[in-house]
Amino acid sequence: MAYFPNLTLYYKPTCPYCVKVLAYMEDQDIECEMKDTLQPGVADELVSIGGKRQVPCLIIDGSPMYESADIIQYLHGLVAADEVG
């Protein structure tokens, strides 16, 4: 398992793009802080960080990354780097 403390994933369980990212993370055994935007206050927190409610949103050291394909590509790079060293 790879845990990345500098990452936070904002997601909504009913969002198909979020499901895609979550499935990739499960398949690659990637863990990070997870925040469900259906929980009280979490969507507002996301807006205060990234300026919009769009999910999935991966916060990387405080900076937002949107779009499931971009997030998966970023995570793939992390896993590859983690396996190398």
mmCIF file of N, CA and C in Angstrom:
data_model
loop_
_atom_site.group_PDB
_atom_site.id
_atom_site.type_symbol
_atom_site.label_atom_id
_atom_site.label_comp_id
_atom_site.label_asym_id
_atom_site.label_seq_id
_atom_site.Cartn_x
_atom_site.Cartn_y
_atom_site.Cartn_z
ATOM 1 N N MET A 1 0.840 -1.184 0.000
ATOM 2 C CA MET A 1 0.000 0.000 0.000
ATOM 3 C C MET A 1 0.879 1.240 0.000
ATOM 4 N N ALA A 2 0.459 2.217 -0.781
ATOM 5 C CA ALA A 2 1.164 3.495 -0.823
ATOM 6 C C ALA A 2 0.251 4.569 -0.255
ATOM 7 N N TYR A 3 0.678 5.201 0.835
ATOM 8 C CA TYR A 3 -0.084 6.298 1.430
ATOM 9 C C TYR A 3 0.648 7.597 1.140
ATOM 10 N N PHE A 4 -0.082 8.573 0.630
ATOM 11 C CA PHE A 4 0.502 9.863 0.273
ATOM 12 C C PHE A 4 -0.109 10.952 1.154
ATOM 13 N N PRO A 5 0.609 11.365 2.203
ATOM 14 C CA PRO A 5 0.056 12.338 3.150
ATOM 15 C C PRO A 5 -0.130 13.742 2.571
ATOM 16 N N ASN A 6 0.512 14.049 1.452
ATOM 17 C CA ASN A 6 0.403 15.385 0.859
ATOM 18 C C ASN A 6 -0.774 15.495 -0.112
ATOM 19 N N LEU A 7 -1.575 14.433 -0.231
ATOM 20 C CA LEU A 7 -2.709 14.420 -1.160
ATOM 21 C C LEU A 7 -4.036 14.344 -0.409
ATOM 22 N N THR A 8 -5.036 15.037 -0.948
ATOM 23 C CA THR A 8 -6.414 14.914 -0.470
ATOM 24 C C THR A 8 -7.303 14.815 -1.693
ATOM 25 N N LEU A 9 -8.151 13.811 -1.718
ATOM 26 C CA LEU A 9 -9.086 13.646 -2.827
ATOM 27 C C LEU A 9 -10.486 14.046 -2.374
ATOM 28 N N TYR A 10 -11.042 15.043 -3.064
ATOM 29 C CA TYR A 10 -12.444 15.427 -2.877
ATOM 30 C C TYR A 10 -13.241 14.667 -3.929
ATOM 31 N N TYR A 11 -14.299 14.006 -3.493
ATOM 32 C CA TYR A 11 -15.076 13.166 -4.397
ATOM 33 C C TYR A 11 -16.542 13.173 -3.984
ATOM 34 N N LYS A 12 -17.382 12.683 -4.882
ATOM 35 C CA LYS A 12 -18.794 12.451 -4.596
ATOM 36 C C LYS A 12 -19.074 11.018 -5.020
ATOM 37 N N PRO A 13 -19.586 10.178 -4.129
ATOM 38 C CA PRO A 13 -19.766 8.751 -4.432
ATOM 39 C C PRO A 13 -20.610 8.470 -5.671
ATOM 40 N N THR A 14 -21.517 9.364 -6.043
ATOM 41 C CA THR A 14 -22.405 9.140 -7.180
ATOM 42 C C THR A 14 -21.833 9.653 -8.501
ATOM 43 N N CYS A 15 -20.656 10.250 -8.473
ATOM 44 C CA CYS A 15 -20.036 10.813 -9.676
ATOM 45 C C CYS A 15 -19.256 9.724 -10.422
ATOM 46 N N PRO A 16 -19.593 9.459 -11.688
ATOM 47 C CA PRO A 16 -18.892 8.392 -12.419
ATOM 48 C C PRO A 16 -17.390 8.672 -12.605
ATOM 49 N N TYR A 17 -17.011 9.925 -12.705
ATOM 50 C CA TYR A 17 -15.592 10.254 -12.849
ATOM 51 C C TYR A 17 -14.845 10.010 -11.541
ATOM 52 N N CYS A 18 -15.521 10.277 -10.434
ATOM 53 C CA CYS A 18 -14.938 9.975 -9.121
ATOM 54 C C CYS A 18 -14.786 8.470 -8.939
ATOM 55 N N VAL A 19 -15.805 7.730 -9.350
ATOM 56 C CA VAL A 19 -15.769 6.268 -9.252
ATOM 57 C C VAL A 19 -14.575 5.720 -10.039
ATOM 58 N N LYS A 20 -14.312 6.314 -11.198
ATOM 59 C CA LYS A 20 -13.171 5.902 -12.029
ATOM 60 C C LYS A 20 -11.852 6.111 -11.279
ATOM 61 N N VAL A 21 -11.694 7.275 -10.647
ATOM 62 C CA VAL A 21 -10.474 7.567 -9.887
ATOM 63 C C VAL A 21 -10.372 6.644 -8.676
ATOM 64 N N LEU A 22 -11.474 6.469 -7.967
ATOM 65 C CA LEU A 22 -11.467 5.601 -6.792
ATOM 66 C C LEU A 22 -11.131 4.163 -7.162
ATOM 67 N N ALA A 23 -11.653 3.679 -8.280
ATOM 68 C CA ALA A 23 -11.351 2.314 -8.731
ATOM 69 C C ALA A 23 -9.865 2.176 -9.050
ATOM 70 N N TYR A 24 -9.286 3.194 -9.697
ATOM 71 C CA TYR A 24 -7.858 3.157 -10.003
ATOM 72 C C TYR A 24 -7.042 3.120 -8.705
ATOM 73 N N MET A 25 -7.432 3.961 -7.752
ATOM 74 C CA MET A 25 -6.708 3.998 -6.480
ATOM 75 C C MET A 25 -6.796 2.653 -5.765
ATOM 76 N N GLU A 26 -7.956 2.037 -5.790
ATOM 77 C CA GLU A 26 -8.108 0.731 -5.147
ATOM 78 C C GLU A 26 -7.265 -0.321 -5.861
ATOM 79 N N ASP A 27 -7.301 -0.304 -7.181
ATOM 80 C CA ASP A 27 -6.540 -1.262 -7.975
ATOM 81 C C ASP A 27 -5.034 -1.137 -7.721
ATOM 82 N N GLN A 28 -4.561 0.088 -7.557
ATOM 83 C CA GLN A 28 -3.126 0.336 -7.350
ATOM 84 C C GLN A 28 -2.745 0.400 -5.873
ATOM 85 N N ASP A 29 -3.727 0.199 -4.997
ATOM 86 C CA ASP A 29 -3.514 0.216 -3.544
ATOM 87 C C ASP A 29 -2.943 1.560 -3.076
ATOM 88 N N ILE A 30 -3.549 2.636 -3.572
ATOM 89 C CA ILE A 30 -3.147 3.998 -3.223
ATOM 90 C C ILE A 30 -4.110 4.536 -2.179
ATOM 91 N N GLU A 31 -3.562 5.149 -1.141
ATOM 92 C CA GLU A 31 -4.398 5.760 -0.122
ATOM 93 C C GLU A 31 -3.945 7.190 0.138
ATOM 94 N N CYS A 32 -4.935 8.035 0.432
ATOM 95 C CA CYS A 32 -4.672 9.416 0.831
ATOM 96 C C CYS A 32 -5.892 9.882 1.616
ATOM 97 N N GLU A 33 -5.845 11.097 2.111
ATOM 98 C CA GLU A 33 -7.016 11.636 2.789
ATOM 99 C C GLU A 33 -8.149 11.758 1.776
ATOM 100 N N MET A 34 -9.356 11.378 2.191
ATOM 101 C CA MET A 34 -10.521 11.384 1.307
ATOM 102 C C MET A 34 -11.600 12.261 1.925
ATOM 103 N N LYS A 35 -12.227 13.091 1.083
ATOM 104 C CA LYS A 35 -13.292 13.963 1.567
ATOM 105 C C LYS A 35 -14.494 13.866 0.639
ATOM 106 N N ASP A 36 -15.598 13.386 1.182
ATOM 107 C CA ASP A 36 -16.857 13.214 0.453
ATOM 108 C C ASP A 36 -17.596 14.550 0.458
ATOM 109 N N THR A 37 -17.820 15.125 -0.720
ATOM 110 C CA THR A 37 -18.454 16.440 -0.802
ATOM 111 C C THR A 37 -19.942 16.411 -0.444
ATOM 112 N N LEU A 38 -20.512 15.227 -0.224
ATOM 113 C CA LEU A 38 -21.897 15.146 0.240
ATOM 114 C C LEU A 38 -21.996 15.343 1.754
ATOM 115 N N GLN A 39 -20.859 15.309 2.435
ATOM 116 C CA GLN A 39 -20.839 15.530 3.878
ATOM 117 C C GLN A 39 -20.925 17.038 4.166
ATOM 118 N N PRO A 40 -21.576 17.421 5.265
ATOM 119 C CA PRO A 40 -21.761 18.841 5.573
ATOM 120 C C PRO A 40 -20.445 19.628 5.593
ATOM 121 N N GLY A 41 -20.444 20.733 4.850
ATOM 122 C CA GLY A 41 -19.306 21.645 4.854
ATOM 123 C C GLY A 41 -18.169 21.294 3.918
ATOM 124 N N VAL A 42 -18.115 20.062 3.433
ATOM 125 C CA VAL A 42 -16.975 19.623 2.618
ATOM 126 C C VAL A 42 -16.979 20.299 1.248
ATOM 127 N N ALA A 43 -18.132 20.442 0.610
ATOM 128 C CA ALA A 43 -18.197 21.111 -0.694
ATOM 129 C C ALA A 43 -17.760 22.569 -0.572
ATOM 130 N N ASP A 44 -18.183 23.226 0.509
ATOM 131 C CA ASP A 44 -17.765 24.616 0.733
ATOM 132 C C ASP A 44 -16.254 24.706 0.956
ATOM 133 N N GLU A 45 -15.701 23.729 1.634
ATOM 134 C CA GLU A 45 -14.253 23.662 1.846
ATOM 135 C C GLU A 45 -13.532 23.542 0.503
ATOM 136 N N LEU A 46 -14.075 22.694 -0.370
ATOM 137 C CA LEU A 46 -13.485 22.519 -1.699
ATOM 138 C C LEU A 46 -13.523 23.832 -2.481
ATOM 139 N N VAL A 47 -14.637 24.527 -2.433
ATOM 140 C CA VAL A 47 -14.762 25.813 -3.129
ATOM 141 C C VAL A 47 -13.739 26.810 -2.595
ATOM 142 N N SER A 48 -13.521 26.813 -1.293
ATOM 143 C CA SER A 48 -12.559 27.761 -0.719
ATOM 144 C C SER A 48 -11.128 27.453 -1.155
ATOM 145 N N ILE A 49 -10.853 26.206 -1.472
ATOM 146 C CA ILE A 49 -9.507 25.814 -1.914
ATOM 147 C C ILE A 49 -9.338 26.024 -3.414
ATOM 148 N N GLY A 50 -10.289 25.507 -4.194
ATOM 149 C CA GLY A 50 -10.128 25.498 -5.647
ATOM 150 C C GLY A 50 -11.012 26.461 -6.413
ATOM 151 N N GLY A 51 -11.962 27.100 -5.733
ATOM 152 C CA GLY A 51 -12.814 28.064 -6.404
ATOM 153 C C GLY A 51 -14.042 27.477 -7.077
ATOM 154 N N LYS A 52 -14.194 26.148 -7.052
ATOM 155 C CA LYS A 52 -15.376 25.525 -7.644
ATOM 156 C C LYS A 52 -15.661 24.195 -6.960
ATOM 157 N N ARG A 53 -16.861 23.672 -7.206
ATOM 158 C CA ARG A 53 -17.306 22.421 -6.568
ATOM 159 C C ARG A 53 -16.990 21.178 -7.407
ATOM 160 N N GLN A 54 -16.277 21.337 -8.461
ATOM 161 C CA GLN A 54 -16.029 20.217 -9.384
ATOM 162 C C GLN A 54 -15.281 19.084 -8.702
ATOM 163 N N VAL A 55 -15.796 17.879 -8.907
ATOM 164 C CA VAL A 55 -15.130 16.668 -8.430
ATOM 165 C C VAL A 55 -14.980 15.708 -9.599
ATOM 166 N N PRO A 56 -13.993 14.835 -9.569
ATOM 167 C CA PRO A 56 -13.002 14.708 -8.520
ATOM 168 C C PRO A 56 -12.013 15.868 -8.545
ATOM 169 N N CYS A 57 -11.482 16.138 -7.372
ATOM 170 C CA CYS A 57 -10.439 17.152 -7.240
ATOM 171 C C CYS A 57 -9.375 16.589 -6.310
ATOM 172 N N LEU A 58 -8.171 16.494 -6.818
ATOM 173 C CA LEU A 58 -7.048 16.034 -6.021
ATOM 174 C C LEU A 58 -6.255 17.260 -5.595
ATOM 175 N N ILE A 59 -6.132 17.446 -4.298
ATOM 176 C CA ILE A 59 -5.335 18.549 -3.767
ATOM 177 C C ILE A 59 -3.933 18.015 -3.538
ATOM 178 N N ILE A 60 -2.968 18.630 -4.217
ATOM 179 C CA ILE A 60 -1.572 18.215 -4.143
ATOM 180 C C ILE A 60 -0.800 19.348 -3.477
ATOM 181 N N ASP A 61 -0.385 19.119 -2.245
ATOM 182 C CA ASP A 61 0.326 20.156 -1.488
ATOM 183 C C ASP A 61 -0.407 21.495 -1.553
ATOM 184 N N GLY A 62 -1.732 21.472 -1.449
ATOM 185 C CA GLY A 62 -2.528 22.687 -1.426
ATOM 186 C C GLY A 62 -3.027 23.186 -2.769
ATOM 187 N N SER A 63 -2.580 22.573 -3.868
ATOM 188 C CA SER A 63 -2.998 23.005 -5.210
ATOM 189 C C SER A 63 -3.989 22.008 -5.806
ATOM 190 N N PRO A 64 -5.108 22.507 -6.389
ATOM 191 C CA PRO A 64 -6.120 21.600 -6.933
ATOM 192 C C PRO A 64 -5.768 21.071 -8.321
ATOM 193 N N MET A 65 -6.122 19.815 -8.550
ATOM 194 C CA MET A 65 -6.039 19.193 -9.878
ATOM 195 C C MET A 65 -7.405 18.580 -10.155
ATOM 196 N N TYR A 66 -7.995 18.955 -11.272
ATOM 197 C CA TYR A 66 -9.304 18.450 -11.672
ATOM 198 C C TYR A 66 -9.127 17.488 -12.852
ATOM 199 N N GLU A 67 -10.214 16.867 -13.240
ATOM 200 C CA GLU A 67 -10.290 15.941 -14.376
ATOM 201 C C GLU A 67 -9.738 14.564 -13.990
ATOM 202 N N SER A 68 -10.603 13.574 -14.099
ATOM 203 C CA SER A 68 -10.242 12.214 -13.675
ATOM 204 C C SER A 68 -9.032 11.665 -14.425
ATOM 205 N N ALA A 69 -8.953 11.897 -15.729
ATOM 206 C CA ALA A 69 -7.817 11.367 -16.499
ATOM 207 C C ALA A 69 -6.499 11.987 -16.028
ATOM 208 N N ASP A 70 -6.506 13.287 -15.739
ATOM 209 C CA ASP A 70 -5.291 13.951 -15.248
ATOM 210 C C ASP A 70 -4.893 13.427 -13.875
ATOM 211 N N ILE A 71 -5.895 13.214 -13.019
ATOM 212 C CA ILE A 71 -5.625 12.701 -11.673
ATOM 213 C C ILE A 71 -5.040 11.294 -11.756
ATOM 214 N N ILE A 72 -5.636 10.446 -12.585
ATOM 215 C CA ILE A 72 -5.131 9.072 -12.731
ATOM 216 C C ILE A 72 -3.708 9.083 -13.288
ATOM 217 N N GLN A 73 -3.447 9.921 -14.263
ATOM 218 C CA GLN A 73 -2.092 10.020 -14.823
ATOM 219 C C GLN A 73 -1.099 10.470 -13.751
ATOM 220 N N TYR A 74 -1.474 11.440 -12.944
ATOM 221 C CA TYR A 74 -0.608 11.915 -11.869
ATOM 222 C C TYR A 74 -0.343 10.794 -10.866
ATOM 223 N N LEU A 75 -1.393 10.097 -10.451
ATOM 224 C CA LEU A 75 -1.241 8.998 -9.495
ATOM 225 C C LEU A 75 -0.390 7.876 -10.070
ATOM 226 N N HIS A 76 -0.553 7.595 -11.352
ATOM 227 C CA HIS A 76 0.262 6.572 -12.010
ATOM 228 C C HIS A 76 1.749 6.930 -11.900
ATOM 229 N N GLY A 77 2.053 8.200 -12.126
ATOM 230 C CA GLY A 77 3.447 8.657 -11.995
ATOM 231 C C GLY A 77 3.967 8.507 -10.578
ATOM 232 N N LEU A 78 3.119 8.774 -9.594
ATOM 233 C CA LEU A 78 3.541 8.613 -8.197
ATOM 234 C C LEU A 78 3.837 7.164 -7.867
ATOM 235 N N VAL A 79 2.963 6.284 -8.327
ATOM 236 C CA VAL A 79 3.139 4.849 -8.044
ATOM 237 C C VAL A 79 4.416 4.349 -8.729
ATOM 238 N N ALA A 80 4.643 4.769 -9.959
ATOM 239 C CA ALA A 80 5.854 4.349 -10.682
ATOM 240 C C ALA A 80 7.095 4.850 -9.956
ATOM 241 N N ALA A 81 7.069 6.087 -9.504
ATOM 242 C CA ALA A 81 8.218 6.658 -8.780
ATOM 243 C C ALA A 81 8.406 5.954 -7.431
ATOM 244 N N ASP A 82 7.300 5.612 -6.763
ATOM 245 C CA ASP A 82 7.361 4.938 -5.477
ATOM 246 C C ASP A 82 7.953 3.530 -5.637
ATOM 247 N N GLU A 83 7.639 2.854 -6.747
ATOM 248 C CA GLU A 83 8.160 1.516 -6.980
ATOM 249 C C GLU A 83 9.656 1.545 -7.295
ATOM 250 N N VAL A 84 10.108 2.606 -7.939
ATOM 251 C CA VAL A 84 11.527 2.729 -8.297
ATOM 252 C C VAL A 84 12.376 3.014 -7.074
ATOM 253 N N GLY A 85 11.867 3.841 -6.202
ATOM 254 C CA GLY A 85 12.731 4.134 -5.099
ATOM 255 C C GLY A 85 12.090 4.880 -4.032
#
